[in-house]
Coordinates of C-alpha atoms and ligand atoms in Angstrom, one line a residue:
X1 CA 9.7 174.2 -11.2
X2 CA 13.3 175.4 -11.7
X3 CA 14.3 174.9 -15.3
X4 CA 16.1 171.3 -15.4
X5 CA 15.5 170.3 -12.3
X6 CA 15.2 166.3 -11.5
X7 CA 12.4 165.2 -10.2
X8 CA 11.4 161.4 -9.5
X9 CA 8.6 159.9 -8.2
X10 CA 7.8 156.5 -6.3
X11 CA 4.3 155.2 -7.7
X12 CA 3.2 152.1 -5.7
X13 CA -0.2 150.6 -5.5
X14 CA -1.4 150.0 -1.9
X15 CA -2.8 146.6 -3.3
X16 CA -0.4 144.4 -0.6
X17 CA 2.9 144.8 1.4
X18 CA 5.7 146.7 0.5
X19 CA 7.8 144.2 -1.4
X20 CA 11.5 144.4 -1.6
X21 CA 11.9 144.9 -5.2
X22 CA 9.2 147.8 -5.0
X23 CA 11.3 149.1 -2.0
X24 CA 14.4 149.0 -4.2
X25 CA 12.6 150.9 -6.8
X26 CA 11.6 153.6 -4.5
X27 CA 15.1 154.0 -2.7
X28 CA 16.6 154.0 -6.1
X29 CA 14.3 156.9 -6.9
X30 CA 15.1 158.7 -3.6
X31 CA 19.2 158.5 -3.6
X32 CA 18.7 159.7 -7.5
X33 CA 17.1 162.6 -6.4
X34 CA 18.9 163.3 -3.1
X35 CA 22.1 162.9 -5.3
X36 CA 21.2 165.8 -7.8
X37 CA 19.6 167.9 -4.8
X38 CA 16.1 167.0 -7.3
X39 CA 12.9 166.1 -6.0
X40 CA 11.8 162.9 -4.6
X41 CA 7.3 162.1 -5.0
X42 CA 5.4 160.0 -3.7
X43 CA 2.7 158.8 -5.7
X44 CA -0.4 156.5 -4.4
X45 CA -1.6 155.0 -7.4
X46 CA -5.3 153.5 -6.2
X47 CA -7.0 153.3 -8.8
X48 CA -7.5 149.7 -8.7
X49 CA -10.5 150.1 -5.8
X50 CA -11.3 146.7 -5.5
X51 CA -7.7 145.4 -4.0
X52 CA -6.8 149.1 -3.2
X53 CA -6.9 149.6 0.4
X54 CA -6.0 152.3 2.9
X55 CA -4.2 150.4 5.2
X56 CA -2.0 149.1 2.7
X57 CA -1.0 152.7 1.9
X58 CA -0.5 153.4 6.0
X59 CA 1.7 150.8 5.7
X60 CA 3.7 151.5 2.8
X61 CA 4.1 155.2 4.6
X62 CA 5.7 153.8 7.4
X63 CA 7.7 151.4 5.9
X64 CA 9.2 154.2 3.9
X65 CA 9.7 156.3 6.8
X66 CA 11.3 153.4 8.7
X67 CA 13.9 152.9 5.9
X68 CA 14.5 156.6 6.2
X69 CA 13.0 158.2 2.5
X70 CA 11.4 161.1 3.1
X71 CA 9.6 162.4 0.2
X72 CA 9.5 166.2 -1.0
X73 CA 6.2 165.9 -2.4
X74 CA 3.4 163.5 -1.9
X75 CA 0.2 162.8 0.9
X76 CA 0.8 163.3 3.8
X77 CA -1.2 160.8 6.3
X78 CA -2.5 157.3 4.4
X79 CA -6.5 158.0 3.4
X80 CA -6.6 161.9 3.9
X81 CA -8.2 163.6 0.8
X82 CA -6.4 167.4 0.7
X83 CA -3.9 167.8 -1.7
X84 CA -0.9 166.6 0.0
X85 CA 2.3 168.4 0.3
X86 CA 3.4 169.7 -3.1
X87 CA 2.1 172.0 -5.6
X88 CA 1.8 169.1 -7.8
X89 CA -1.6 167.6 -5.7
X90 CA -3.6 165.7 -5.1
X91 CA -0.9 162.6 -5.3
X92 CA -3.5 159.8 -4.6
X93 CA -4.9 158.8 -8.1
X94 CA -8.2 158.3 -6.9
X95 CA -8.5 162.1 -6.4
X96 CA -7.5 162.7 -9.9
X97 CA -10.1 161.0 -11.7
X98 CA -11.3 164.4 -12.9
X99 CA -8.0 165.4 -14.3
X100 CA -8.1 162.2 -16.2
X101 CA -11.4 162.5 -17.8
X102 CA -10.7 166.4 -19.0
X103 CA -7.2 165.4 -21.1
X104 CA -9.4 162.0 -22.7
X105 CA -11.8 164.7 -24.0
X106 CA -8.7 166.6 -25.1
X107 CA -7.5 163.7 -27.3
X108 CA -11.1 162.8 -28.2
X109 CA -12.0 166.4 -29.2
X110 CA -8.2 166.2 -31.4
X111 CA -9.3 163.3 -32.6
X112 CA -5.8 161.8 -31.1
X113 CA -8.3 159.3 -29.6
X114 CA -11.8 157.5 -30.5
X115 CA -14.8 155.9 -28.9
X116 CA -14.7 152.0 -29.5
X117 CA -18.2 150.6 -28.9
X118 CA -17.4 147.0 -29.4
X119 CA -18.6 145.0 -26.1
X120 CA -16.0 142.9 -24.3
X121 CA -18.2 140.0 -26.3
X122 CA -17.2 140.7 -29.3
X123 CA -13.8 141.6 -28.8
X124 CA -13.3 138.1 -27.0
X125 CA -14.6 136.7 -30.5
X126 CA -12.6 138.5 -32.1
X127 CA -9.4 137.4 -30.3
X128 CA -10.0 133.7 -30.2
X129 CA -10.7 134.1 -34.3
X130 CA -6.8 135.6 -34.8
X131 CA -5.6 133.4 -31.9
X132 CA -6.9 130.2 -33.8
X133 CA -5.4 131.9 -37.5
X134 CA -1.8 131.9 -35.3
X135 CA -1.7 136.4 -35.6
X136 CA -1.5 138.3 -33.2
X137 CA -4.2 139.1 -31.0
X138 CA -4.5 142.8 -31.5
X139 CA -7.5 145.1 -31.7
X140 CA -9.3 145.1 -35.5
X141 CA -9.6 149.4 -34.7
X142 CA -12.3 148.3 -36.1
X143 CA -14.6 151.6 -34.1
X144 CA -11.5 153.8 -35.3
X145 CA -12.8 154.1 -38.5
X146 CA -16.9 154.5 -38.0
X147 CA -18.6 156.9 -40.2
X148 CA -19.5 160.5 -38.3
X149 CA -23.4 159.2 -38.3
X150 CA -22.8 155.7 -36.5
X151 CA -20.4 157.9 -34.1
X152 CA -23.2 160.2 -33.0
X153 CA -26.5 157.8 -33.0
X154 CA -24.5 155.6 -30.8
X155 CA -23.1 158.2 -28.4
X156 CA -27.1 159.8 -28.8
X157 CA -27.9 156.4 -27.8
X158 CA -25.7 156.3 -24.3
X159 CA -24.1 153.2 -26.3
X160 CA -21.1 152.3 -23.7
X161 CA -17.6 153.1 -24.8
X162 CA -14.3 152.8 -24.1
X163 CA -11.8 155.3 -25.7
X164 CA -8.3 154.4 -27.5
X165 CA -5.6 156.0 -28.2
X166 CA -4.6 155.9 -32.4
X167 CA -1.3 154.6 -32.8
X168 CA 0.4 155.7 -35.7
X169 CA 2.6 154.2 -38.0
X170 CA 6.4 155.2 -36.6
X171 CA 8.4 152.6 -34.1
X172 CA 7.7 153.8 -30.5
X173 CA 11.0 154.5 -29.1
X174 CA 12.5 155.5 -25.6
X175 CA 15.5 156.0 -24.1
X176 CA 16.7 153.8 -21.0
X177 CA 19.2 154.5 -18.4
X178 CA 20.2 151.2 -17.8
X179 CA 19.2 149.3 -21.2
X180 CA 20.3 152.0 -23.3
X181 CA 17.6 152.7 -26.5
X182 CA 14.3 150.8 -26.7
X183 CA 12.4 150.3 -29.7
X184 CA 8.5 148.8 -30.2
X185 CA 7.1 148.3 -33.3
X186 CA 4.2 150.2 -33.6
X187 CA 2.0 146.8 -34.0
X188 CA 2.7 145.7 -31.1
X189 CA 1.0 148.2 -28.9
X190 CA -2.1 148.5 -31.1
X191 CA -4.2 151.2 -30.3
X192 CA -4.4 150.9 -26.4
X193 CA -7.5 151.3 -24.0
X194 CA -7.2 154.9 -22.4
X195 CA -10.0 154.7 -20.7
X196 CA -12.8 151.1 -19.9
X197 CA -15.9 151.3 -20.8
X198 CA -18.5 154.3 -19.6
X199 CA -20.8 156.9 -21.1
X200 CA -20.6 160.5 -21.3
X201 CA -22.7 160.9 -18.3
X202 CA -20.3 158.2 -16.2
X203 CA -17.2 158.0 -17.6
X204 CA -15.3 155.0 -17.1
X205 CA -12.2 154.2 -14.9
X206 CA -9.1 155.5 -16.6
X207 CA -6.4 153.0 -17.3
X208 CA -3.2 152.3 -15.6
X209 CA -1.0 153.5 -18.8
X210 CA -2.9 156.6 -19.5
X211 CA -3.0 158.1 -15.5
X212 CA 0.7 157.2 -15.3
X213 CA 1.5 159.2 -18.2
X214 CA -0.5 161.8 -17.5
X215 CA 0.9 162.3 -13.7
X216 CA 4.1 162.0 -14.8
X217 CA 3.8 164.8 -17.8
X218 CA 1.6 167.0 -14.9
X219 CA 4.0 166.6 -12.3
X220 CA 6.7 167.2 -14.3
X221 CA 8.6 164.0 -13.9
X222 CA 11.9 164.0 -15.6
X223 CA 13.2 160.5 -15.0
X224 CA 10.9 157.6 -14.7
X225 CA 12.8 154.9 -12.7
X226 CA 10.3 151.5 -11.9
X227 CA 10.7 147.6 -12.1
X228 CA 11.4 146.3 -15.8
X229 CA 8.2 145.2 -15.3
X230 CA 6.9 148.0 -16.9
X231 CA 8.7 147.8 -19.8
X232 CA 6.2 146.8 -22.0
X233 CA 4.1 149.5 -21.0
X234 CA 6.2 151.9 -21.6
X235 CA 5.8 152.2 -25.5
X236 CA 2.4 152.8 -25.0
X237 CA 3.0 155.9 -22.6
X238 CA 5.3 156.7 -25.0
X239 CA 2.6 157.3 -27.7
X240 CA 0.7 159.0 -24.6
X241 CA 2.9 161.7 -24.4
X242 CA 3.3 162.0 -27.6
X243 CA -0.1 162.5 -28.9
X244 CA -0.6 165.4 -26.0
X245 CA 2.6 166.9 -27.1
X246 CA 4.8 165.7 -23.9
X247 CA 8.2 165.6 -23.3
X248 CA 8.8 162.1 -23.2
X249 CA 10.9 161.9 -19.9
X250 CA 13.8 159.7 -19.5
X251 CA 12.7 155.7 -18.3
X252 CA 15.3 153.6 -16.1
X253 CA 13.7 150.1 -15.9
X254 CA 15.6 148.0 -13.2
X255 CA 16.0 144.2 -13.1
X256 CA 13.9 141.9 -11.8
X257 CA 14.6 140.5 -8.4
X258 CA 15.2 136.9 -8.1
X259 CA 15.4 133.7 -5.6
X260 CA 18.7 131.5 -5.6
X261 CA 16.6 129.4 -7.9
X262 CA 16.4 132.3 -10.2
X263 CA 12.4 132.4 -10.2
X264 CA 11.0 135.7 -9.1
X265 CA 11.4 136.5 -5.5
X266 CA 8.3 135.0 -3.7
X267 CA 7.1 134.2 -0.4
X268 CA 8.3 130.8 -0.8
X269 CA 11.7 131.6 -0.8
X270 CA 11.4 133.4 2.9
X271 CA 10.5 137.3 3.7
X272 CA 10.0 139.9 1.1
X273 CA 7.9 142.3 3.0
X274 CA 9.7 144.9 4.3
X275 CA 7.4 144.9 7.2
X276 CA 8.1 141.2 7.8
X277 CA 11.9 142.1 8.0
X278 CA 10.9 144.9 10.2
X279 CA 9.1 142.3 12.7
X280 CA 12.1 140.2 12.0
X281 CA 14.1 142.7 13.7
X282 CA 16.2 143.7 10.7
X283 CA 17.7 147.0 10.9
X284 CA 16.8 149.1 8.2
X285 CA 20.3 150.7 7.3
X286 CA 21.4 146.9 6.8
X287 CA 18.0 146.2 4.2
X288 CA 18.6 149.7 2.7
X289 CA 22.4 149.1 2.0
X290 CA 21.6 145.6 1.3
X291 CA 18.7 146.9 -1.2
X292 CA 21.5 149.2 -2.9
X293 CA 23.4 146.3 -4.0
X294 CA 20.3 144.6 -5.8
X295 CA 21.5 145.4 -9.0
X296 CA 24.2 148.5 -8.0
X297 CA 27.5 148.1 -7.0
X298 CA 30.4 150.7 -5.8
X299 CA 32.8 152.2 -8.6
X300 CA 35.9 150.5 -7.2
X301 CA 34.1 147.0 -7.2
X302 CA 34.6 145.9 -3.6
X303 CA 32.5 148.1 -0.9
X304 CA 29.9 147.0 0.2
X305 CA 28.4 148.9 3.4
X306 CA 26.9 152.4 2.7
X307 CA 25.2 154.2 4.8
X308 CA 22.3 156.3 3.5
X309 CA 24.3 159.8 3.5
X310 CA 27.0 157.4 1.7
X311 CA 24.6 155.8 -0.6
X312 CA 23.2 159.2 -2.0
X313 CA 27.5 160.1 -2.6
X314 CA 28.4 156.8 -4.3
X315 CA 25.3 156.1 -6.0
X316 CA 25.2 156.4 -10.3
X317 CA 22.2 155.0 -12.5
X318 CA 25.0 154.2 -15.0
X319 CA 26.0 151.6 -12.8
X320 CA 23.5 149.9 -12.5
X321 CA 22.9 146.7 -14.0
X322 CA 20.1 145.2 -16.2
X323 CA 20.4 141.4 -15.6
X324 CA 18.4 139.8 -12.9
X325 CA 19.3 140.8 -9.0
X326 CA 19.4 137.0 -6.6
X327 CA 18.2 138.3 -3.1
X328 CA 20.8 136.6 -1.2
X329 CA 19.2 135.7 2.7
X330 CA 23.1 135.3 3.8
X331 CA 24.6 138.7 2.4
X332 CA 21.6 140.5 4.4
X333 CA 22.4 138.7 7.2
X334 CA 26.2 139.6 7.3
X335 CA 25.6 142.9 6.9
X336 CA 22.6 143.2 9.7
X337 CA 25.4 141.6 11.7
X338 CA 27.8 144.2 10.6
X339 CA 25.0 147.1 11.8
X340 CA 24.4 145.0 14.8
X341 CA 27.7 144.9 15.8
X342 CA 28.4 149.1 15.6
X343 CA 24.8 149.8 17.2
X344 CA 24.5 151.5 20.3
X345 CA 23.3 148.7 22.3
X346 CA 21.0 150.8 24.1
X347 CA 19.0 151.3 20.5
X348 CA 19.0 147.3 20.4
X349 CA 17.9 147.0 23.9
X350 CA 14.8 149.0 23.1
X351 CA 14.4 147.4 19.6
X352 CA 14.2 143.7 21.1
X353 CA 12.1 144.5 24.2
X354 CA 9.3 143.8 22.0
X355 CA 10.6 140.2 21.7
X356 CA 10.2 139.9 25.6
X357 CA 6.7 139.7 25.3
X358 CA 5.3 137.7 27.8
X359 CA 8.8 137.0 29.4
X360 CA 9.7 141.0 30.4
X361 CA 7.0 143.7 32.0
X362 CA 6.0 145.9 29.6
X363 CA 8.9 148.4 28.4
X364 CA 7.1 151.4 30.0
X365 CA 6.5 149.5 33.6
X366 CA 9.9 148.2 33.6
X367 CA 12.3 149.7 36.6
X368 CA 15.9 151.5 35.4
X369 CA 17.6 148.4 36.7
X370 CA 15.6 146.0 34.4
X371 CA 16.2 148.2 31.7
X372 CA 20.0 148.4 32.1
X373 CA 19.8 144.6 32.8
X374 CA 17.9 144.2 29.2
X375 CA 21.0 146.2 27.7
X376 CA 23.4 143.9 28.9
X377 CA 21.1 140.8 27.9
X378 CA 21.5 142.0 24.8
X379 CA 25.0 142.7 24.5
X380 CA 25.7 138.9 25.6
X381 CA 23.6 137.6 22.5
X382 CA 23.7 139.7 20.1
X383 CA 26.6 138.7 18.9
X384 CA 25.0 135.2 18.2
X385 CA 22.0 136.5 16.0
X386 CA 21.5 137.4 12.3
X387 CA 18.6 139.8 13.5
X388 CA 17.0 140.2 16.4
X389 CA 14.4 138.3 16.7
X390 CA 16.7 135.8 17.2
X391 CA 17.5 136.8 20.7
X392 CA 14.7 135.3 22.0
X393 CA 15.1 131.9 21.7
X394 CA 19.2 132.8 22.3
X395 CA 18.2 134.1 25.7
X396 CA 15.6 131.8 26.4
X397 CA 17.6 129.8 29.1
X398 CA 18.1 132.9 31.7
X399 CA 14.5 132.5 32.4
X400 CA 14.4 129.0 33.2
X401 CA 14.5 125.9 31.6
X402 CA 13.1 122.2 32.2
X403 CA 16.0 120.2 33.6
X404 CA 14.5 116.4 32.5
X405 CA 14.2 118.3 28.7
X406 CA 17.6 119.5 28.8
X407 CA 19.1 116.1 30.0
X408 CA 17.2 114.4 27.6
X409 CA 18.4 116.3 24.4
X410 CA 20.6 113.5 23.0
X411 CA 23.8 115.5 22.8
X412 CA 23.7 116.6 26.4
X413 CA 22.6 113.4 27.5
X414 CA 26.1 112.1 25.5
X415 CA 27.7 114.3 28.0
X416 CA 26.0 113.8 31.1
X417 CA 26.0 110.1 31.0
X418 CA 29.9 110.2 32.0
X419 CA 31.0 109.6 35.3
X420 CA 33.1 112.8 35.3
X421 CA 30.1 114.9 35.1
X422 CA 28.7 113.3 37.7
X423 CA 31.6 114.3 39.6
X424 CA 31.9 117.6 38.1
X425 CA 28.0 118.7 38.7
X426 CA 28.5 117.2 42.5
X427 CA 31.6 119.3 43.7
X428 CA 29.4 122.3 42.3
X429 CA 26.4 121.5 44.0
X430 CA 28.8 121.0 47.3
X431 CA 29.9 124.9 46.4
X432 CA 26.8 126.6 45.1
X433 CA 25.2 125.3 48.6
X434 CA 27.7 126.5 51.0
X435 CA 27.8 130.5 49.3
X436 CA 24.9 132.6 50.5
X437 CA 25.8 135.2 48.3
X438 CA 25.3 136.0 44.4
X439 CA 27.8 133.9 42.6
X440 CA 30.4 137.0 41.0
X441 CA 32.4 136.1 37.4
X442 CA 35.4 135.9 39.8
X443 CA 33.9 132.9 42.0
X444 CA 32.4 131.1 39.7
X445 CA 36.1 131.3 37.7
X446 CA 37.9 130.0 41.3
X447 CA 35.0 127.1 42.0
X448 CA 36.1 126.0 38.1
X449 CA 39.9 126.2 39.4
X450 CA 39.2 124.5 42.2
X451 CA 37.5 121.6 40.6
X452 CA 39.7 120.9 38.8
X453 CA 42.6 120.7 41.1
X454 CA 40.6 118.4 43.6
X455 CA 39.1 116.1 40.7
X456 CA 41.8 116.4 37.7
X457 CA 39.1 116.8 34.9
X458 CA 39.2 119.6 32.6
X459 CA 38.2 120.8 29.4
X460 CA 34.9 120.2 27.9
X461 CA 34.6 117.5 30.3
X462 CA 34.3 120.0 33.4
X463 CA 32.3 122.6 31.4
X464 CA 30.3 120.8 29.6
X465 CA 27.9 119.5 32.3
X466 CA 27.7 122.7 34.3
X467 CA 27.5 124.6 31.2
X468 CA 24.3 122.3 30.7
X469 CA 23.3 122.6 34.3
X470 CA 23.3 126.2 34.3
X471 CA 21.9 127.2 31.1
X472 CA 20.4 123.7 29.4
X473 CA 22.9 123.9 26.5
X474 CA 26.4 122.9 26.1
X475 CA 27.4 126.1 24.3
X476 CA 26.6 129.6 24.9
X477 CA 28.1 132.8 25.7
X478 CA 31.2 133.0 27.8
X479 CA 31.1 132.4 31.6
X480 CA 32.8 135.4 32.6
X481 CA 30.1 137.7 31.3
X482 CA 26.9 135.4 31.6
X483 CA 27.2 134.6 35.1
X484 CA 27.0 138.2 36.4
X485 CA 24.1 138.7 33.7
X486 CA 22.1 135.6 35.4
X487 CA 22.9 136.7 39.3
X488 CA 22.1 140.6 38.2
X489 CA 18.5 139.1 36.8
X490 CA 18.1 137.0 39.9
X491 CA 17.7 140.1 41.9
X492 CA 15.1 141.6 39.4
X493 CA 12.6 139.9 40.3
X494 CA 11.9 138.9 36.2
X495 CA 11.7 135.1 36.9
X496 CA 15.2 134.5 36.3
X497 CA 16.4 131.5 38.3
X498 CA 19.9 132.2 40.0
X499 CA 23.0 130.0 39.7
X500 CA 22.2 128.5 42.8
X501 CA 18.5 128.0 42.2
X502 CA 19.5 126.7 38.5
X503 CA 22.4 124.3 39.6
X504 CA 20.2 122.9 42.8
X505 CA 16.8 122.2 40.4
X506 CA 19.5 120.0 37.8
X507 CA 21.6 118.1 40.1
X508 CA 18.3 117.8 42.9
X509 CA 18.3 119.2 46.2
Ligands
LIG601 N1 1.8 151.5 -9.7 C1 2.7 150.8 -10.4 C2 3.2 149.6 -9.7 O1 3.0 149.6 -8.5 C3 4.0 151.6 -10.7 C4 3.9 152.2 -12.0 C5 5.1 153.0 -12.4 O2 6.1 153.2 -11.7 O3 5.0 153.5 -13.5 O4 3.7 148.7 -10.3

C-alpha cells in the first residue's frame, strides 16, 4: 500500500436485497475513494450461513454494477472461492475463517482475551437476576478470572467455550467524520464475545465485531464509513484494535434513512430495493444522484443533479449531515423525470421493451421498423411517466381498447352522452370511411377544421369524443404526433388497430 493512501470498503451481508440505505453507504464509500484517487473494496460479509445466500450476493453485484461502482478490490463473480481481485483476498468472510481463528489465539496466548465456559443457561440466569435488580445486564467476567487449574481441566476436558475480549478500565473513544468525537464508557461494552462457543478441535464461528475489525486492520482500511447503525459496535472494535495494537481507523457513521412518517424506511412505505427500482424502470443516474442527497447536499445549497463524474468532484464527508435522511418518493421522481427527459430515447426504447411483454415480439425478433416505431412510442409517453414502467399502462390504448368499457367510464360517458358528440363522432365516421389511405397528422388536423366549420362545435366538445373514440381516454398526448404513431403501428402488423379501424369499432360500422 502507498503510505497514506485511502482506502474504503463496502461490507454488506448477502442476507436480502440491496436496500437503499446500504446502497447509500456503499456509494458514499465509492465517491470517497474515487474523490481522493483511494481505493474502493468490496467486502461479502457471510458469515451469517443460515440467511447468507449466494444469490443474494449475485445480486448485490449487479445492482452495484448497474448503479455504476466499480470496486478496485473485492470477488469477482458471486459464490467463486479464489481470492478475488486484490492483494488483500479472500474478500468473502466465509473464506477467512482461518484468519480469524489464528489472531483469537493471538489474544488468547497474550492473554488480551479468555475462554468463558459459562453455558448460554447460566448466562440467561444470570441476566434475568440483574435485569429483575434494575442493573445493567452485563457479563459477571465471571470465567475472566478462573484459577490456571480450572482453565486447563476444563479445556483438558473439551469443556465448550466462547472467548472474550477483556475490556479495560479507559472510556473507549473514536473519532467520527460526521458526529465529530465519540465516547463509551468502558461498562457499557463489557467484555464482548470474540468468538461463540467451540472447542479447540472446532472452533466456533467468529463474531460479527471481531471479523469486521480484523478485515478492516488486514486490509488496511483507513476510513470506515457504514449506517449509524453500527455505532454501538463500534466501541467494541475499538477495543479490538486496540488490544492487537491497530491503528484505530477513522469511522463516519451516516444517518438513518427514514419514511415521511419518520419510521425507518420499510417496505411499507413503497420500494427500497434497488432491484425493485430497477424493475421499476428507474434509471440509475437518477437513484444515484437522488441517493447523494440522503443526507449530502452541494456547497452552494441549491444543486441538485450530479452526475456520477460530478458527484465524485462536489462530494465532502464534512458535509454530510447526522440527523435522519426522509426518502422522498416525489424528489426521485422529479429527478428520474429530469434523466428521462435528456436520455437518448433510443436507450429508453431498449430499456422499456421489457414492459411490452406480451404486447411486442420479443426485442431480438422484432423487425428495424418495429424498433424505430418503439422509439417513437416512447418518445410520445415518456413525457407522462415518473419511470418507466409506467409507459405501459400510458401506451396501453394503441393496442386496442374495449369500446363499451371506455364509454362506460363515468367521465367519458359525461361527455359522450351530449348530442354534439354524437354529431361530432358521426361527421368523423362519414370521413374515416371515405379515405382509403393512412390517416397523416395533416388530415386528421383538416377533418378537425372541417368539422367544425360544417357543425360550429369546438373545443373540448369536438375533441373530447374523438379523443375518446380513438384512444378510450379524454386526454392523452397531442394529436399531431399520436396519429402518425397509431397509422405507422397499423402497418406493423403489432396488433395496433388503425384510426379507421378504431373510430369504425366505437361509433359501429
Ligand atoms: N455487514 C454489515 C452490514 O451489512 C456491515 C458492517 C460494517 O460496515 O461494518 O450491516
Amino acid at each position: 500500500m502507498e503510505n497514506g493512501k485511502i482506502r474504503v470498503r463496502f461490507a454488506p451481508s448477502p442476507t436480502g436485497l440491496l436496500h437503499v440505505g446500504n446502497a447509500r453507504t456503499a456509494l458514499y464509500n465509492w465517491l470517497f475513494a474515487r474523490r481522493s484517487e483511494g481505493t474502493f473494496i468490496l467486502r461479502i460479509e457471510d458469515t451469517d450461513t443460515e440467511r447468507s445466500h449466494p444469490r443474494y450476493e449475485k445480486q448485490l453485484m449487479e445492482d452495484l454494477r448497474w448503479l455504476g461502482l466499480d470496486w478496485d478490490e473485492g470477488p469477482i463473480e458471486p459464490g467463486t472461492k479464489g481470492p478475488g481481485k486484490g492483494e488483500f483476498g479472500p474478500y468473502r468472510q466465509s473464506n477467512r475463517l482461518q484468519i480469524y481463528t489464528k489472531y483469537a489465539a493471538k489474544l488468547l496466548a497474550e492473554e488480551k482475551a479468555y475462554r468463558c465456559f459459562c453455558s448460554i443457561e447460566e448466562l440467561e440466569a444470570e441476566r434475568k437476576a440483574l435485569l429483575e435488580k434494575q442493573l445493567p445486564q452485563i457479563y459477571s467476567g465471571r470465567c475472566r478470572h478462573l484459577s490456571a487449574k480450572v482453565l486447563k481441566r476444563n479445556v483438558a476436558a473439551g469443556l465448550p467455550f466462547s472467548i472474550r475480549l477483556k475490556i479495560g478500565e479507559e472510556p473507549l473513544r473514536f473519532q467520527d467524520m460526521v458526529r465529530g468525537p465519540v465516547e463509551f464508557q468502558a461498562e457499557a461494552v463489557s467484555d464482548p464475545i470474540l468468538v461463540r462457543s467451540g472447542t479447540e478441535m472446532e472452533p466456533g464461528m467468529p463474531v460479527y465485531n471481531y471479523v469486521v475489525t480484523v478485515d478492516d486492520a488486514l486490509m488496511a482500511i483507513t476510513h470506515v464509513i457504514r449506517g449509524d447503525d453500527h455505532i454501538s459496535n463500534t466501541p467494541k472494535q475499538v477495543a479490538i484494535y486496540e488490544a492487537f495494537g491497530w491503528p484505530v481507523p477513522m469511522f463516519a457513521h451516516l444517518s438513518t434513512i427514514l419514511g415521511a412518517d419518520r419510521e425507518r424506511l420499510s417496505k411499507r412505505h413503497g420500494a427500497t430495493s434497488i432491484a425493485t427500482f430497477r424493475e421499476m424502470g428507474y434509471l440509475p443516474e437518477a437513484l444515484v444522484n437522488y441517493l447523494a442527497l440522503l443526507g449530502w447536499g452541494a456547497e452552494d445549497g441549491k444543486t441538485e443533479t450530479f452526475t456520477l463524474p460530478e458527484l465524485i468532484q462536489a462530494f465532502a464527508l464534512e458535509r454530510v449531515t447526522p440527523s435522519p435522511a426522509i426518502f422522498d418518493f416525489d424528489k426521485l421522481n422529479w429527478l428520474n423525470r429530469h434523466y428521462i427527459k435528456i436520455a437518448s430515447p433510443v436507450r429508453l426504447a431498449a430499456l422499456a421493451w421489457e414492459y411490452f411483454g406480451g404486447l411486442l415480439p420479443e426485442k431480438d425478433d422484432a423487425s428495424d421498423a418495429v424498433l424505430v416505431w418503439f422509439v417513437r412510442v416512447v418518445e410520445l409517453f415518456v413525457p407522462s411517466v415518473d419511470h418507466l414502467g409506467q409507459l405501459t399502462a400510458k401506451a396501453l390504448f394503441l393496442f386496442g381498447f374495449d369500446p363499451d368499457v371506455a364509454r362506460s367510464k363515468p367521465e367519458n360517458a359525461e361527455v359522450l352522452a351530449a348530442d354534439s358528440a354524437r354529431t361530432v363522432l358521426g361527421e368523423l365516421a362519414n370521413r374515416v370511411r371515405a379515405h382509403s389511405q393512412p390517416v397523416t397528422a395533416e388530415v386528421f388536423k383538416r377533418w378537425m377544421e372541417e368539422i367544425k366549420q360544417a357543425t360550429g362545435i369546438k373545443g373540448t366538445e369536438l375533441y373530447h369524443p374523438i379523443r375518446i373514440a380513438i384512444t378510450g381516454s379524454h386526454s392523452g398526448p397531442d394529436f399531431d404526433k399520436l396519429i402518425p404513431v397509431i397509422e405507422q403501428g397499423a402497418t406493423l402488423r403489432v396488433g395496433v388497430p388503425s384510426i379507421r379501424e378504431r373510430v369504425e369499432r366505437f361509433v359501429g360500422v
